[in-house]
PDB file of C-alpha atoms and ligand atoms in Angstrom:
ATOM      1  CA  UNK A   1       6.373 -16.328  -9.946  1.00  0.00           C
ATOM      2  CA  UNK A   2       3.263 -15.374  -8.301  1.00  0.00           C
ATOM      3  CA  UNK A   3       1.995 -12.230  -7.723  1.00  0.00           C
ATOM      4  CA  UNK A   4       2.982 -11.427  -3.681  1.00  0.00           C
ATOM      5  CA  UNK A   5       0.958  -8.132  -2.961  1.00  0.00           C
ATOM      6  CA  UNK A   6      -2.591  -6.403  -4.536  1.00  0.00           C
ATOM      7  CA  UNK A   7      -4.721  -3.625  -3.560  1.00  0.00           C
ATOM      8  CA  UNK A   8      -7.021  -1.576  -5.324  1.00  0.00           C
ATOM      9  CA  UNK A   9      -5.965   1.132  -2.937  1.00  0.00           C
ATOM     10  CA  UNK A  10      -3.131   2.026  -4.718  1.00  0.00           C
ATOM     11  CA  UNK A  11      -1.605   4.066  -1.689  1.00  0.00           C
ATOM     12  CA  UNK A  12      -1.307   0.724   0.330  1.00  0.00           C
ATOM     13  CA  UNK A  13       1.030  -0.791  -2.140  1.00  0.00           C
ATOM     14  CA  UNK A  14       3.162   1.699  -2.628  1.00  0.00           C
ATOM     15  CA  UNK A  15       3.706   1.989   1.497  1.00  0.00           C
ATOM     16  CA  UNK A  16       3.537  -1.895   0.875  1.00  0.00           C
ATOM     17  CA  UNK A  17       6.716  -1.446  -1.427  1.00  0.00           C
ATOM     18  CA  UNK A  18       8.616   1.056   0.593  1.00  0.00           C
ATOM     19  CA  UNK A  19       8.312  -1.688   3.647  1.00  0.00           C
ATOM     20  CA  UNK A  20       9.722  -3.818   1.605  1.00  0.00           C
ATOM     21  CA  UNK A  21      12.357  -1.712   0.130  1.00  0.00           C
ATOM     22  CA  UNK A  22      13.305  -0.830   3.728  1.00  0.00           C
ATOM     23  CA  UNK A  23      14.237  -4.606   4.321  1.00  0.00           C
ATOM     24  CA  UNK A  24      16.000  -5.082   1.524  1.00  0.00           C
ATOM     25  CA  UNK A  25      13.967  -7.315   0.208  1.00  0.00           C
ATOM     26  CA  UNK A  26      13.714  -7.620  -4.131  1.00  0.00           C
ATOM     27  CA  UNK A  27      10.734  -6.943  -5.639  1.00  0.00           C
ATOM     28  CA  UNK A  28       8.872  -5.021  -8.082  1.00  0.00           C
ATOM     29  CA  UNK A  29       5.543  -3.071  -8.853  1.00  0.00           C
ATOM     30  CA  UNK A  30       3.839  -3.723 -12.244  1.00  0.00           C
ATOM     31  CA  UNK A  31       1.485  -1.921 -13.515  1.00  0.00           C
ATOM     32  CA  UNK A  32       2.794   0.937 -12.300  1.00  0.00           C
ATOM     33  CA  UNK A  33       0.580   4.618 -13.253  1.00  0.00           C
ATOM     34  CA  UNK A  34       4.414   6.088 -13.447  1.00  0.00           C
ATOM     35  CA  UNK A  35       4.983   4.275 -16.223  1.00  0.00           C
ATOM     36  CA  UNK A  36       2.148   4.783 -18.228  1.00  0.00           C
ATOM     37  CA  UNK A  37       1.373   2.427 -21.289  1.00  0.00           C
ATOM     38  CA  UNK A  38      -2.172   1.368 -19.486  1.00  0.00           C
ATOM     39  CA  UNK A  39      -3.417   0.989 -23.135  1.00  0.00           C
ATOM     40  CA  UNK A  40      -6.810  -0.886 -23.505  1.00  0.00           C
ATOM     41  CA  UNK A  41      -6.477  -2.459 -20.037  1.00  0.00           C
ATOM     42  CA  UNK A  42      -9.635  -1.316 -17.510  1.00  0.00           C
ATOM     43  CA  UNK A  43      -8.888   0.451 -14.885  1.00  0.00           C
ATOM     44  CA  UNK A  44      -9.443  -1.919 -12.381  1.00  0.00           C
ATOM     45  CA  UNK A  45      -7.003  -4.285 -13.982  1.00  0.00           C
ATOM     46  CA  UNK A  46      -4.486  -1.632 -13.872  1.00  0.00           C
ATOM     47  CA  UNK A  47      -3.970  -0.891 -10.136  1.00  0.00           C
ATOM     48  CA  UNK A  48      -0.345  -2.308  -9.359  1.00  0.00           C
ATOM     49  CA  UNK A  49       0.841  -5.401  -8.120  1.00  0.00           C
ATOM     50  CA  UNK A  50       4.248  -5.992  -6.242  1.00  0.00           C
ATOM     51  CA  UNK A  51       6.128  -9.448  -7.437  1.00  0.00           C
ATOM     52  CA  UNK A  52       8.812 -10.594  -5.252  1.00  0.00           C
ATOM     53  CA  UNK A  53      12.000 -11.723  -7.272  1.00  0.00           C
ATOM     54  CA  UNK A  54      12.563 -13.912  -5.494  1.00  0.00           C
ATOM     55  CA  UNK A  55      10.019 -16.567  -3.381  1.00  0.00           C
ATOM     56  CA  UNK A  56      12.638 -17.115  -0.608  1.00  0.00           C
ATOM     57  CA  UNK A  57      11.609 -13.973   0.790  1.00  0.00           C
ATOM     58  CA  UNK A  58       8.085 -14.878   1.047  1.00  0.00           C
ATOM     59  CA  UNK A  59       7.529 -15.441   4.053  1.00  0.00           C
ATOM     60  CA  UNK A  60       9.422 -12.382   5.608  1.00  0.00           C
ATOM     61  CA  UNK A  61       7.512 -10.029   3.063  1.00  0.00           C
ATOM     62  CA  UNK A  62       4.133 -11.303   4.448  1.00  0.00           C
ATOM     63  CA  UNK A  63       5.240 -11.094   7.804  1.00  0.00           C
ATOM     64  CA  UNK A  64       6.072  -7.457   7.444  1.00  0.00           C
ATOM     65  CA  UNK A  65       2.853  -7.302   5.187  1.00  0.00           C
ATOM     66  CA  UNK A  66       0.629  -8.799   8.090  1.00  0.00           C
ATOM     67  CA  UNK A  67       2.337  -6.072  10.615  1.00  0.00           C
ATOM     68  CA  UNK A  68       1.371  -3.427   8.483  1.00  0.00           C
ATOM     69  CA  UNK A  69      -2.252  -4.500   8.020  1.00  0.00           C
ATOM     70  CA  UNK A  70      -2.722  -4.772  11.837  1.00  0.00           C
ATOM     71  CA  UNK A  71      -1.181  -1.534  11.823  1.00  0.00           C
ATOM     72  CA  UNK A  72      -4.100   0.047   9.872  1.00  0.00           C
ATOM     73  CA  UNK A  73      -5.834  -1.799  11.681  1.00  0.00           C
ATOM     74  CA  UNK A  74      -5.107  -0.530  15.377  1.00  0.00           C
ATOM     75  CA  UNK A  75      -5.297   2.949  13.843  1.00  0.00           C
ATOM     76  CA  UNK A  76      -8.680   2.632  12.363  1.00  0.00           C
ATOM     77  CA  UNK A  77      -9.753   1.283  15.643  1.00  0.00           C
ATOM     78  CA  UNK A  78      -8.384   4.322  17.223  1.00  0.00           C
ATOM     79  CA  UNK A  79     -10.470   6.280  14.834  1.00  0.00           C
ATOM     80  CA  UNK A  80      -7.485   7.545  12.302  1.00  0.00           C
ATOM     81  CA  UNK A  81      -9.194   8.407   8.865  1.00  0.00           C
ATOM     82  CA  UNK A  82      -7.948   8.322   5.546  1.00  0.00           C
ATOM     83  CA  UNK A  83      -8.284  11.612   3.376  1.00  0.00           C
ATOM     84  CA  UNK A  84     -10.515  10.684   0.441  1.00  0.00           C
ATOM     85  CA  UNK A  85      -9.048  13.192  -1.938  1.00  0.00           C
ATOM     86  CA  UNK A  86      -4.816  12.551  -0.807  1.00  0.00           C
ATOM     87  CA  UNK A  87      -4.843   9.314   0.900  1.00  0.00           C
ATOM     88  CA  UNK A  88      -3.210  10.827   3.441  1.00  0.00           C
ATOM     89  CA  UNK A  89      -3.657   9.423   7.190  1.00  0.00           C
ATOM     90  CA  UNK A  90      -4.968  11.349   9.835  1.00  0.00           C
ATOM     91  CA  UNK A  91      -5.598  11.652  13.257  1.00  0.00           C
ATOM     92  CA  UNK A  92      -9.017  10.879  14.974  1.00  0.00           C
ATOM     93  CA  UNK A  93      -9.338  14.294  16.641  1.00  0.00           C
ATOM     94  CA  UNK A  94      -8.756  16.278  12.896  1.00  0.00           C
ATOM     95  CA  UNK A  95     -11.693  17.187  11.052  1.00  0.00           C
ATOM     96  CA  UNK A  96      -9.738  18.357   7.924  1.00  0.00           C
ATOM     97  CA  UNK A  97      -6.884  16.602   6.268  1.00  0.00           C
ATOM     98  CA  UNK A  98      -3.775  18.447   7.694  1.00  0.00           C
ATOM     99  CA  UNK A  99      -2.107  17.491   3.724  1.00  0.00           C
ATOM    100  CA  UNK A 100      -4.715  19.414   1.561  1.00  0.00           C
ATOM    101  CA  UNK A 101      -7.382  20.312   4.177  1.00  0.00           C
ATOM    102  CA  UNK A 102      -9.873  18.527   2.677  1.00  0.00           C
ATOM    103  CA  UNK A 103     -12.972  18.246   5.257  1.00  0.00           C
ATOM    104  CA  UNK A 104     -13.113  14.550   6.290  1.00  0.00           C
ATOM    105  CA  UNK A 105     -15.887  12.886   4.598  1.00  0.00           C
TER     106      UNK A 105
HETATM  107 ZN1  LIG B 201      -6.010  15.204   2.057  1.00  0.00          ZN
END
């Protein structure tokens, strides 16, 4: 069973999971910070990684995977940023994160 889903931007597989989760579709994240036990492994190697249980769903998870990519996509084109320090999106026209009011970098 392959792994389905990567991204060193940790933030994008967890929104990556919830998608999936929302379409009741089976999979799981390993590696997961939550559940500690990163021992000796580099950080790098450690980001998670969602498996689906199941390869049937395959192609459905990478069609909803593909959506959400153009979706960044369109919103980086529109200018959105991403907060540095929370990962949270914003809006083109804010110049601080409305989450933690970080000044965009
Ligand atoms: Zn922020």
């Amino acid at each position: 069973m392959p792994v389905f889903y990567y991204d060193a931007q940790v933030f994008k597989v967890f929104q990556v999971k919830q998608l999936l989760d929302d379409a009741d579709i089976p999979c799981m994240v390993k590696n997961d910070f939550a559940q500690g036990a990163v021992g000796e492994i580099a950080p790098l190697d450690s980001a998670p990684e969602i498996w689906l249980l199941d390869e049937h769903w395959r192609v459905k998870a990478q069609q909803i995977v593909d959506d959400f990519m153009q979706d960044i996509e369109s919103s980086l084109e529109r200018g959105d940023w991403i907060c540095g320090k929370c990962q949270t999106d914003n809006e083109a026209s804010f110049g601080i994160c409305w989450s933690c009011q970080s000044e965009r970098a």
